[in-house]
Tab-separated table of C-alpha atoms and ligand atoms in Angstrom:
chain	number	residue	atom	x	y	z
J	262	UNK	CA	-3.244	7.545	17.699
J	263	UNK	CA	-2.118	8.381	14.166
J	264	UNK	CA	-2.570	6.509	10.978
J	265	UNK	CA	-0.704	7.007	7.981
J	266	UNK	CA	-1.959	6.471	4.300
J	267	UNK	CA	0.516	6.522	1.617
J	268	UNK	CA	-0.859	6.941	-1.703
J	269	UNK	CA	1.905	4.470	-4.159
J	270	UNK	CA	-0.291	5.691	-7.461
J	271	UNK	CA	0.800	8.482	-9.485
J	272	UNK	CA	-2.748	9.556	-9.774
J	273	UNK	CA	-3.995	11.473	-6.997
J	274	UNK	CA	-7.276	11.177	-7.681
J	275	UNK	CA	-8.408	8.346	-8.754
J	276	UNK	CA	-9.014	4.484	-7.336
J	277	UNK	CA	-5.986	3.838	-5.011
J	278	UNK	CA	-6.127	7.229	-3.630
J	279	UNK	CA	-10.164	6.872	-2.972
J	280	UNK	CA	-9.491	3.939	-1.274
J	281	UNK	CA	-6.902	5.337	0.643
J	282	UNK	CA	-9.322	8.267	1.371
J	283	UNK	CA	-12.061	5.822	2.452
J	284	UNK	CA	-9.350	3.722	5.166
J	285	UNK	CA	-8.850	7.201	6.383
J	286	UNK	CA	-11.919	7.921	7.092
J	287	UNK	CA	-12.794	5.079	9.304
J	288	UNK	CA	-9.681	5.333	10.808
J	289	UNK	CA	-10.832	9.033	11.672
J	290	UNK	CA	-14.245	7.357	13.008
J	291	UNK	CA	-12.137	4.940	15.008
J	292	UNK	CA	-10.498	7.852	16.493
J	293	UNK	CA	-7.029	8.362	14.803
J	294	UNK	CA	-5.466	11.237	13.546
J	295	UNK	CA	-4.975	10.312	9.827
J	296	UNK	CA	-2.813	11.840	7.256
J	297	UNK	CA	-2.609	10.631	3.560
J	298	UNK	CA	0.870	11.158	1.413
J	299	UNK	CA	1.218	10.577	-2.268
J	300	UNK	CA	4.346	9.018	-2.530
J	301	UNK	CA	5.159	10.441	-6.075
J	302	UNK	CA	5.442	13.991	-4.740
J	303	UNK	CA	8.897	12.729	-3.390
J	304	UNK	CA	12.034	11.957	-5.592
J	305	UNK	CA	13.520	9.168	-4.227
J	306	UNK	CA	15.730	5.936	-4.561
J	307	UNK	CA	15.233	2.199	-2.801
J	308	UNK	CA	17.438	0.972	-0.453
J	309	UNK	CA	20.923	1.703	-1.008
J	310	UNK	CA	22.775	-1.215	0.731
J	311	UNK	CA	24.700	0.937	2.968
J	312	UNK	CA	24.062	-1.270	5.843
J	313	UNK	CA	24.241	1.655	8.180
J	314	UNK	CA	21.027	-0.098	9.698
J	315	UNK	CA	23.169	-3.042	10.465
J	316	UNK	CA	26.035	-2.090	11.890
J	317	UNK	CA	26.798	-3.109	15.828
J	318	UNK	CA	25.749	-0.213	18.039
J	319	UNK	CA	24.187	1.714	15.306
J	320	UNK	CA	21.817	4.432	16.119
J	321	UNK	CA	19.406	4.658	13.874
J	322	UNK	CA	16.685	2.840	15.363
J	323	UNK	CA	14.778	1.606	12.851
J	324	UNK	CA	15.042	4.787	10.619
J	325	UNK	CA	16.653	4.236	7.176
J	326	UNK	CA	20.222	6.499	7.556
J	327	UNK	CA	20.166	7.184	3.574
J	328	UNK	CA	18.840	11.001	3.545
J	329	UNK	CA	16.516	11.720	0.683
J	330	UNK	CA	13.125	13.630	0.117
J	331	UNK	CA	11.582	10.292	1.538
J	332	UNK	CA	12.917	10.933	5.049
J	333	UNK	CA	10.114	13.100	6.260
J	334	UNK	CA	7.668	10.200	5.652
J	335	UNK	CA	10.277	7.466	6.826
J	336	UNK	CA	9.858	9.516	10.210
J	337	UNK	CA	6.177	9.246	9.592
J	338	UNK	CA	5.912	6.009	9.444
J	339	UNK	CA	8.444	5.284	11.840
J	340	UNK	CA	6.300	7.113	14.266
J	341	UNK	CA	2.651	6.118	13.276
J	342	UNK	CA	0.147	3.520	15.297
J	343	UNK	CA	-1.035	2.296	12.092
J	344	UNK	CA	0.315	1.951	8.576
J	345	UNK	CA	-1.974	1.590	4.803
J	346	UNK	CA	-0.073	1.548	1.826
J	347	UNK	CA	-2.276	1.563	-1.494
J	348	UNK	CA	-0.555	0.885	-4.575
J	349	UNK	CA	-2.333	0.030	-8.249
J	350	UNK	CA	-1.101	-3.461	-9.491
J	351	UNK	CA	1.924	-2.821	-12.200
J	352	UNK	CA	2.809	-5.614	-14.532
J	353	UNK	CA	2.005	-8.296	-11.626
J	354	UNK	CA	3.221	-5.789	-8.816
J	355	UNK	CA	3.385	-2.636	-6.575
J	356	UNK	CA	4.661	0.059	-8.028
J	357	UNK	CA	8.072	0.618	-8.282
J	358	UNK	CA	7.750	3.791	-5.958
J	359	UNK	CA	5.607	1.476	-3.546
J	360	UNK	CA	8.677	-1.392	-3.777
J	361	UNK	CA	11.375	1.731	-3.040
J	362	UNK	CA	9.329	3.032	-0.172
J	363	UNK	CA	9.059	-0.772	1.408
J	364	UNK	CA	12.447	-1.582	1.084
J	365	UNK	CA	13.372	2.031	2.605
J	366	UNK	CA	10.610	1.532	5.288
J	367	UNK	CA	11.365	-2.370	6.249
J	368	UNK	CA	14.780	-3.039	5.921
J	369	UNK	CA	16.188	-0.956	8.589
J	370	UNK	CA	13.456	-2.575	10.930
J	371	UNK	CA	14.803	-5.833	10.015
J	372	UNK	CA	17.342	-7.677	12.461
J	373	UNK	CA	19.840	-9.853	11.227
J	374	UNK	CA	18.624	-12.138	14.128
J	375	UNK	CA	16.991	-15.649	13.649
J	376	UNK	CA	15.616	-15.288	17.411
J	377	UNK	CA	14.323	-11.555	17.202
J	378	UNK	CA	13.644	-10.368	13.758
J	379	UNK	CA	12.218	-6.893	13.946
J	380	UNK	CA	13.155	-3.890	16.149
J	381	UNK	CA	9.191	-2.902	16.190
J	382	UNK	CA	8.217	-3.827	19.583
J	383	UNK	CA	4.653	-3.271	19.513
J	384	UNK	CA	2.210	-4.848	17.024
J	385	UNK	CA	1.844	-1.901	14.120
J	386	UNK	CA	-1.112	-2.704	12.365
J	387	UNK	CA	-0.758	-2.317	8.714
J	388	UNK	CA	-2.707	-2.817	5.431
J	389	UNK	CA	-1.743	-3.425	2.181
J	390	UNK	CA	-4.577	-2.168	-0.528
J	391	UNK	CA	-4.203	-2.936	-4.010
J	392	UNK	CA	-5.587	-2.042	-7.205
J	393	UNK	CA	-5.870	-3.563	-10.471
J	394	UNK	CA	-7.736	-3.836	-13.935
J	395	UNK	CA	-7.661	-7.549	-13.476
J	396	UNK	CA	-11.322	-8.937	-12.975
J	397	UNK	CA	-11.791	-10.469	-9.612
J	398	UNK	CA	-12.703	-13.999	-11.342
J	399	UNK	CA	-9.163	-13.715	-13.103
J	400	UNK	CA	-7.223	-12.531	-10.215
J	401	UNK	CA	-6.175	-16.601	-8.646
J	402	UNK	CA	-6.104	-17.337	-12.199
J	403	UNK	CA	-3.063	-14.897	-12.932
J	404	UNK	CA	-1.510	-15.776	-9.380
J	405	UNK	CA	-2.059	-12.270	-7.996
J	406	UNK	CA	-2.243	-13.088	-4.654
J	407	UNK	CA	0.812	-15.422	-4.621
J	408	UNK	CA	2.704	-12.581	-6.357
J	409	UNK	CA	2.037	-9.902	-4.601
J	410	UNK	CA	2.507	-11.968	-0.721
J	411	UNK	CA	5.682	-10.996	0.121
J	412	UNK	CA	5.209	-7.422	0.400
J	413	UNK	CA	2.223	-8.642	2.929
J	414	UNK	CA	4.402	-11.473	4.887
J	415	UNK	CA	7.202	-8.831	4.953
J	416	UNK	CA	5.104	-6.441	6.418
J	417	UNK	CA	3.456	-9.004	8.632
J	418	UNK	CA	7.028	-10.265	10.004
J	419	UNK	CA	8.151	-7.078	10.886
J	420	UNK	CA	5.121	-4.919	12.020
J	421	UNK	CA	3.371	-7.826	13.624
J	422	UNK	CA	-0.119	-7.401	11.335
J	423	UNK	CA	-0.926	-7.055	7.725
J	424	UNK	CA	-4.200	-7.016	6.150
J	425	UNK	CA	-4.726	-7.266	2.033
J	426	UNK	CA	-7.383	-5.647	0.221
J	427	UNK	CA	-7.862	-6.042	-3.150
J	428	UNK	CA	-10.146	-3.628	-5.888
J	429	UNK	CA	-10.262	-5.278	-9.253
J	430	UNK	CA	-11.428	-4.330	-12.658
J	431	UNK	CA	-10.980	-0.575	-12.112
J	432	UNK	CA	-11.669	1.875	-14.242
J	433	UNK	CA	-8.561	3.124	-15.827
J	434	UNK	CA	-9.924	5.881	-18.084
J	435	UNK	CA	-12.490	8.571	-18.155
J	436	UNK	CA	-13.596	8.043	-21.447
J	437	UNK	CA	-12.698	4.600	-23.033
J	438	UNK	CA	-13.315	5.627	-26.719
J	439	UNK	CA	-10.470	8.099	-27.052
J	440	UNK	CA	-7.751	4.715	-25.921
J	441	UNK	CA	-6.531	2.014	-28.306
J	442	UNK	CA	-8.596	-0.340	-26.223
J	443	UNK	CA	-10.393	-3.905	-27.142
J	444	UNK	CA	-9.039	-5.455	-24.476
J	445	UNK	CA	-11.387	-3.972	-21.729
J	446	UNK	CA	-14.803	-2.775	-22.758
J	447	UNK	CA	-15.340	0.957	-21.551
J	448	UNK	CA	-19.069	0.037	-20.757
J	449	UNK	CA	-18.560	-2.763	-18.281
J	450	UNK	CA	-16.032	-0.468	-16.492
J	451	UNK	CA	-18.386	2.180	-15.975
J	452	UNK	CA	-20.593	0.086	-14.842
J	453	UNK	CA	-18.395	-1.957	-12.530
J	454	UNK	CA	-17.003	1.681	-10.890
J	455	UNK	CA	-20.828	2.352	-9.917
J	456	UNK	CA	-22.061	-0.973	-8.652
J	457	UNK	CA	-18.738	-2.557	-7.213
J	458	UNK	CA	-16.335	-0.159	-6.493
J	459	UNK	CA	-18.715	1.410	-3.440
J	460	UNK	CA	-18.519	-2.070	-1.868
J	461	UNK	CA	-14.446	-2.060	-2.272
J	462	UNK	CA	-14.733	1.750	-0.570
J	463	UNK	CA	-17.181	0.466	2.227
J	464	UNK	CA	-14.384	-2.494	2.788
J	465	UNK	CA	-11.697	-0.062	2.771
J	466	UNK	CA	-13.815	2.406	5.215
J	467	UNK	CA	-14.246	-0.575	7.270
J	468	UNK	CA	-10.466	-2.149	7.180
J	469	UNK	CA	-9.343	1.506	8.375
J	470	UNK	CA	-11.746	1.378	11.008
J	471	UNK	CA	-10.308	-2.277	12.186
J	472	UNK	CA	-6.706	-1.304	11.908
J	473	UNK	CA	-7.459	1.177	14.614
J	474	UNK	CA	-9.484	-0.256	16.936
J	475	UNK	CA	-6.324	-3.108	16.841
J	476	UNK	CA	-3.757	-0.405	17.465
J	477	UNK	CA	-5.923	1.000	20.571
J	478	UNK	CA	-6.328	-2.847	21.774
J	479	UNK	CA	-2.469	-3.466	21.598
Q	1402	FMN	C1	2.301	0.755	-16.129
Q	1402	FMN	C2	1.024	0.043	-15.791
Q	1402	FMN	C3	1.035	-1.334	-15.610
Q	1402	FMN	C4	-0.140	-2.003	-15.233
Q	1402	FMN	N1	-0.101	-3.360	-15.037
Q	1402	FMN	C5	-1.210	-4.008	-14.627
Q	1402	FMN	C6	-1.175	-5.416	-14.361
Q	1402	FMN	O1	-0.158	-6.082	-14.464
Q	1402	FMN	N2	-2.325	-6.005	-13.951
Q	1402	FMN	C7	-3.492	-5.311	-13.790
Q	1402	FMN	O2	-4.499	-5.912	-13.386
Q	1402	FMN	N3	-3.559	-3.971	-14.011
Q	1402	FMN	C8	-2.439	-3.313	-14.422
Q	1402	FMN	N4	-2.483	-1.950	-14.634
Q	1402	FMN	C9	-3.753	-1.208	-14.349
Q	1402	FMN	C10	-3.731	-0.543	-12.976
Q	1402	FMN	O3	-3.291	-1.422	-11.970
Q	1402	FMN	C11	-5.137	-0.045	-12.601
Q	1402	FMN	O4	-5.639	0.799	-13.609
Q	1402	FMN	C12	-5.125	0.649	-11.257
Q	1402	FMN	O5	-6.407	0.682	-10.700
Q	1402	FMN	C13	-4.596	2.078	-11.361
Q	1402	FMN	O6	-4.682	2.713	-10.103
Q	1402	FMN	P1	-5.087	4.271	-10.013
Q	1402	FMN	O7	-6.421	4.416	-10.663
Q	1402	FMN	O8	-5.111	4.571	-8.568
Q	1402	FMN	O9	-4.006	5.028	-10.720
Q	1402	FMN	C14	-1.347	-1.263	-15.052
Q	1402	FMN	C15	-1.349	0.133	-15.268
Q	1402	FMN	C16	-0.182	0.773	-15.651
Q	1402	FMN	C17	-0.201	2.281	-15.879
């Protein structure tokens, strides 16, 4: 049983990548062999409409044919029982790394077929964890979860699961007072990261765990 965690922050440290951390490790407790990759280590493009995915007879089952530094962890995922991608929210969105890698991973799983439309013939359970300085009272107000769906419904229609997790009002910086900052108060954050941000790592811990056990039951 392997899991695969793909870190879609530039920061390797820091909130998505504890998160990330945290899914692992129930997903270790639930059994799986886990392995975490942080996506910027790769140089890489999106898709690049080649359509080698979709021609008749093609055979390159469900593995995008456009060879870059993202390949190894295209073959990764291509492989793995269970799939959590953690990105931090960027101006109302995933990264652009984390929209590159989706469109690399998805699109050559997708069928041009309105009775069949994913070559994934098991049920791949996958998460989608997101991260954000956005308060959690604010987040429906700013339409977060309507704008950030179709990376979830994609990932639903073609894997067969998807699970959303969000972690708001993050701390962004170690030390607030060095920042041109009014906007967020560096005090709040602090305390937010110690009171809240253990729940969000206990529902990540847990979400990896579930993601497993889903995989095993499939
Ligand atoms: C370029 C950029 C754009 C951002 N845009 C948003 C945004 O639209 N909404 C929001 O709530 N937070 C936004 N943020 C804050 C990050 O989503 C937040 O700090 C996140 O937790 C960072 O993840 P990390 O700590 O794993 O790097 C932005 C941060 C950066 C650097």
């Amino acid at each position: 049983m392997k899991a695969l965690f793909i870190n879609g922050s530039p920061r390797k440290n820091w909130n998505t990548f504890k998160l990330l951390e945290s899914a692992m490790k129930g997903a270790a407790e639930a059994g799986a062999e886990g392995e975490l990759i942080n996506l910027y280590d790769n140089a890489f493009k999106g898709c690049i409409s080649c359509f080698a995915c979709k021609l008749k007879n093609n055979k390159t089952n469900g593995l995008c044919a456009f060879k870059d530094a993202l390949t190894p962890t295209l073959e990764k995922a291509r492989a793995a029982d269970v799939i959590v991608i953690g990105s931090p929210v960027y101006f109302s969105n995933p990264t652009g790394v984390v929209r590159a890698f989706i469109e690399r991973l998805l699109f050559p799983v997708l069928r041009y077929d309105l009775n069949d439309r994913t070559l994934i013939k098991k049920i791949v359970p996958t998460a989608m964890i997101y991260t954000m300085n956005c308060p959690e009272d604010y987040m429906e107000q700013v339409n977060y979860p309507v704008l950030l769906s179709p990376n979830d419904q994609a990932l639903k229609m073609l894997f067969g699961y998807c699970e959303t997790l969000y972690s708001c009002d993050t701390r962004q910086f170690t030390d607030y007072s060095r920042y041109d900052v009014t906007m967020f108060n560096g005090e709040h954050k602090v305390k937010h990261q110690a009171e809240q941000f253990p729940k969000d790592l206990e529902k990540a811990f847990e979400l990896g765990k579930r993601l497993v056990e889903k995989a095993i039951k499939n």
